[in-house]
Short mmCIF file of C-alpha atoms and ligand atoms in Angstrom, two decimals:
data_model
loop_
_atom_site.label_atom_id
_atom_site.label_comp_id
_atom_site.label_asym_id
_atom_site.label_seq_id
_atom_site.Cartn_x
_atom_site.Cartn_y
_atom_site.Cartn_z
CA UNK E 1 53.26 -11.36 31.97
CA UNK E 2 52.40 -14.83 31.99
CA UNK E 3 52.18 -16.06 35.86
CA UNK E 4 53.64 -19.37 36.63
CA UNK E 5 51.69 -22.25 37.65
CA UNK E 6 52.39 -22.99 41.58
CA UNK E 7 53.63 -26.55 42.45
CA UNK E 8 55.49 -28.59 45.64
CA UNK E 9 57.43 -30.32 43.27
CA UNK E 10 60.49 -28.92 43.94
CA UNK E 11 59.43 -28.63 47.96
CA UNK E 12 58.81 -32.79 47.55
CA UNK E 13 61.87 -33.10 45.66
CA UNK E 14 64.02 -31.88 48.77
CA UNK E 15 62.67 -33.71 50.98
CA UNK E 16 61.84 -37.35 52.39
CA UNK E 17 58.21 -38.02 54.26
CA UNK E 18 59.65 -41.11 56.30
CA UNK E 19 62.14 -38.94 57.43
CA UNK E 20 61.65 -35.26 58.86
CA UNK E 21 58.13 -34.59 60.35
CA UNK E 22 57.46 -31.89 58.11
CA UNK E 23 53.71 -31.66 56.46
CA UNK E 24 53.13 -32.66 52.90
CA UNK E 25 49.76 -32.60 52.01
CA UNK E 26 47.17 -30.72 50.30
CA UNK E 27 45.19 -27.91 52.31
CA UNK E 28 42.22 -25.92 51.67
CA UNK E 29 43.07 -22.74 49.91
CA UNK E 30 41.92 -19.38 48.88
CA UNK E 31 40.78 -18.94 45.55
CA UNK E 32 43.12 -18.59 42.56
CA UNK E 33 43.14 -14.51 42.21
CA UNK E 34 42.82 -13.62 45.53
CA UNK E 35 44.20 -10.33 47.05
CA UNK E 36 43.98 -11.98 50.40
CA UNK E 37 45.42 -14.76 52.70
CA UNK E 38 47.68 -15.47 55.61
CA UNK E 39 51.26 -15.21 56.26
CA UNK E 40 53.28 -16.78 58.17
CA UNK E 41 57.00 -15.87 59.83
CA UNK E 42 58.85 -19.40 60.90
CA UNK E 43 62.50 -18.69 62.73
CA UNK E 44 65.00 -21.20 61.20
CA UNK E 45 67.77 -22.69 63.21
CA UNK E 46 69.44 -24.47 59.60
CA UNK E 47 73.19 -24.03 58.90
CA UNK E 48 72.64 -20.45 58.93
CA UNK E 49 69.65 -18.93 61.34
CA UNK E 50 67.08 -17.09 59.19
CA UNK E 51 63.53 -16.18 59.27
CA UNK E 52 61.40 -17.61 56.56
CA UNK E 53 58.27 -15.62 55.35
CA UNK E 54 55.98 -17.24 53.68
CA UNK E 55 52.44 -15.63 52.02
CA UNK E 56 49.26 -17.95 50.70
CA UNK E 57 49.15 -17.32 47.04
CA UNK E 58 47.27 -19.82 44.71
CA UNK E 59 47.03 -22.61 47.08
CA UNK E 60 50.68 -22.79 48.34
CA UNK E 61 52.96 -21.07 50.82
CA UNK E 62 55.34 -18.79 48.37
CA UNK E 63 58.35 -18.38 50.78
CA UNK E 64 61.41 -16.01 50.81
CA UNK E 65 64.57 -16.73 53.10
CA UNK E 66 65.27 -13.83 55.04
CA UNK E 67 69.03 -14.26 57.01
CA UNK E 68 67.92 -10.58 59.57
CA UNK E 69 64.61 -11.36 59.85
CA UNK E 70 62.36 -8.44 59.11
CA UNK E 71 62.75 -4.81 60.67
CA UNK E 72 60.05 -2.31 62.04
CA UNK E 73 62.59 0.75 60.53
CA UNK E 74 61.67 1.72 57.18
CA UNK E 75 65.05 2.77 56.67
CA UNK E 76 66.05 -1.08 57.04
CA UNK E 77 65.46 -3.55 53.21
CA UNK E 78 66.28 -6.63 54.74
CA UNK E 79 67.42 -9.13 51.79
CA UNK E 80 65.03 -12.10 51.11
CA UNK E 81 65.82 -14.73 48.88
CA UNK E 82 62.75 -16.70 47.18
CA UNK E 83 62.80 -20.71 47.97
CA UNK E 84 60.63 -23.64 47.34
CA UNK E 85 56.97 -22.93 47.31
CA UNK E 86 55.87 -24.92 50.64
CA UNK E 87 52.27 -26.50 51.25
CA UNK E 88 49.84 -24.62 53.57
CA UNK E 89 49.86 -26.73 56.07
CA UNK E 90 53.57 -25.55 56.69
CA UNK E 91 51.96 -22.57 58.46
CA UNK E 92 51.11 -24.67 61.64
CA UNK E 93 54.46 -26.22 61.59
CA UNK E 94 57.60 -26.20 64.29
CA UNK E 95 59.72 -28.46 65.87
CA UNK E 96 63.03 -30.22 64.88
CA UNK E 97 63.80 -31.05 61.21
CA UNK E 98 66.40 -34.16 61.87
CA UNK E 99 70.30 -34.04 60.79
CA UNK E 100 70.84 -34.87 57.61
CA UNK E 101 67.53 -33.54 55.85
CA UNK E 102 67.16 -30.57 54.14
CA UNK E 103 66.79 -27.42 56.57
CA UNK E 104 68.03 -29.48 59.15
CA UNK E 105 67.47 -27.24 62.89
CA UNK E 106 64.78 -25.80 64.97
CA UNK E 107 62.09 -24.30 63.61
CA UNK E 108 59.26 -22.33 65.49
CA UNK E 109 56.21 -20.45 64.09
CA UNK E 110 57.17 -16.55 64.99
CA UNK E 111 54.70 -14.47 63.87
CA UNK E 112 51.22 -15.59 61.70
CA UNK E 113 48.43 -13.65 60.16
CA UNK E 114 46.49 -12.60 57.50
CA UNK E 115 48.02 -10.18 54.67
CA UNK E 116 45.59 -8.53 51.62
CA UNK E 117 47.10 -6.57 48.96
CA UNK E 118 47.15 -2.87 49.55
CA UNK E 119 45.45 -2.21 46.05
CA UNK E 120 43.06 -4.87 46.23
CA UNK E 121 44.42 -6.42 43.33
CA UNK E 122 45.21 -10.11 43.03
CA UNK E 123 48.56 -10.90 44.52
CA UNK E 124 49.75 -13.55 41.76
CA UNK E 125 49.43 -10.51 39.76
CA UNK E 126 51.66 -8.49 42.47
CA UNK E 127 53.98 -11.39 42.72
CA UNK E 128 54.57 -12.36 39.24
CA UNK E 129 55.38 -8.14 38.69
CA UNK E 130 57.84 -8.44 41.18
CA UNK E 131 56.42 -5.68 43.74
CA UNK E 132 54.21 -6.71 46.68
CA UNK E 133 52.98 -4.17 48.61
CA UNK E 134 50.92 -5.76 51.61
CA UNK E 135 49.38 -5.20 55.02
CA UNK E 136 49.62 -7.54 57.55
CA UNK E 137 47.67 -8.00 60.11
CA UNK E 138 49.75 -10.24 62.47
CA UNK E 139 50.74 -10.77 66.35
CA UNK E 140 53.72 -9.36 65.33
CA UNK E 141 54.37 -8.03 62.50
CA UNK E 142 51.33 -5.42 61.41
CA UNK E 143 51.06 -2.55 58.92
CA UNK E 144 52.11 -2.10 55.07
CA UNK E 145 55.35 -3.96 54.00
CA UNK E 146 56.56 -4.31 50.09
CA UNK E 147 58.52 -7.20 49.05
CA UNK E 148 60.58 -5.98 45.91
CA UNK E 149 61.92 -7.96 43.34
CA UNK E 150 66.14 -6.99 42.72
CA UNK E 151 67.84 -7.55 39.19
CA UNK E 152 70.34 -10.34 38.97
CA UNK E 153 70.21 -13.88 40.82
CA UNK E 154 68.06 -15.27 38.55
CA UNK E 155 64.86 -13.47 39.99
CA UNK E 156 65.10 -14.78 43.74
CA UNK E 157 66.71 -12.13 45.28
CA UNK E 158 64.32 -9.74 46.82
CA UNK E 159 63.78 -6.78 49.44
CA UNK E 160 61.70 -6.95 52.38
CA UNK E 161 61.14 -3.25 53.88
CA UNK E 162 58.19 -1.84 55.75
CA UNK E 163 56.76 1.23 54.75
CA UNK E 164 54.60 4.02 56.63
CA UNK E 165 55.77 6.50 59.14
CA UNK E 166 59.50 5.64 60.71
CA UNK E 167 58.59 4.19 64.36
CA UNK E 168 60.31 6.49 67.70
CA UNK E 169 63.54 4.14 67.56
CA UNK E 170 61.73 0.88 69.03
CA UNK E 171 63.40 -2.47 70.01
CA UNK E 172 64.75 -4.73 67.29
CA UNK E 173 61.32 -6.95 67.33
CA UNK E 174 63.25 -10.09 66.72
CA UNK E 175 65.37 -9.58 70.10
CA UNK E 176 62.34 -8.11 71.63
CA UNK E 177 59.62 -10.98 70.76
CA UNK E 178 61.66 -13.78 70.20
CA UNK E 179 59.11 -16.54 70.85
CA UNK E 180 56.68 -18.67 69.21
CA UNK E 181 53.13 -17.06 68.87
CA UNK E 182 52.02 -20.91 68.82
CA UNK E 183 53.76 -23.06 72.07
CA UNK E 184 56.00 -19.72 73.23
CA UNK E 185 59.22 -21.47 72.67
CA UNK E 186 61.88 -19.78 71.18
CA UNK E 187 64.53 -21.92 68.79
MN1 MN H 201 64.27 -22.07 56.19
#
């Protein structure tokens, strides 16, 4: 399957640099073909409150909308919906995008971490097959997730579930840690 070339232009596109405080640039990235790199988790106070997950893959940030927020219960596929790839240096961000811009709210950086693929294989590969099956090593969020490609919506809808043994009931971990891992502020 031929894998798409990543680019901001559609992240540029969206938005206006003399107007929300978000990063544009360029950051140093892991090589093209990796099976390893970080994540991050970034709670979104837009229109609608979401968490946005985003994983380093060819020298962007290829993000997924997800309106729950991801669950410890492998029982629980939490929807996530593919957006605009983002640059890296979106990992570091939070703070207030202003009214009027594009994913205008509060935004802090919930969880962050590194992820490889489980096989070892390159995760452009994994991506562009639809079926991402990852451990994360986060504050947070730790352990072997899968994202999973669903038919229909023109190839953004996914599935976010965590796999491995079910956990003892434990507390929904986005009531239970709802704070930045970066300043400790919640949104
Ligand atoms: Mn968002």
């Amino acid at each position: 399957m031929p894998m798409p070339e990543r680019s901001l232009q559609r992240y540029r596109d969206k938005r206006d640099p003399a107007r929300t405080p978000e990063p544009f640039g360029a950051g140093q990235a892991a090589p093209a073909g990796a099976s390893v790199g970080m994540f991050v988790v970034q709670q979104h106070a837009a229109r609608r409150m979401h968490w946005d997950l985003r994983l380093e893959i060819d020298g962007v940030l290829v993000s997924w909308a997800v309106p729950r927020g991801p669950s410890l219960d492998p029982k629980e596929r939490r929807l996530a919906v593919q957006t605009e790839d983002h640059p890296l240096e979106y990992a570091d961000f939070e703070g207030i995008i202003p009214a009027g811009n594009y994913g205008a709210g509060a935004m802090i950086v919930w969880d962050r971490g590194s992820f490889h693929t489980v096989s070892g294989g390159p995760v452009a590969e994994a991506l562009a097959q639809g079926n991402l099956d990852l451990e994360l090593c986060g504050h947070k969020l730790q352990g072997r997730w899968a994202l999973v490609r669903t038919k229909g919506e023109g190839g953004k809808q996914w599935l976010l579930l965590r796999k491995g043994a079910a956990l003892l009931s434990g507390p929904d971990i986005i009531l239970a840690q709802p704070a930045s891992i970066l300043s400790g502020l919640t949104v």
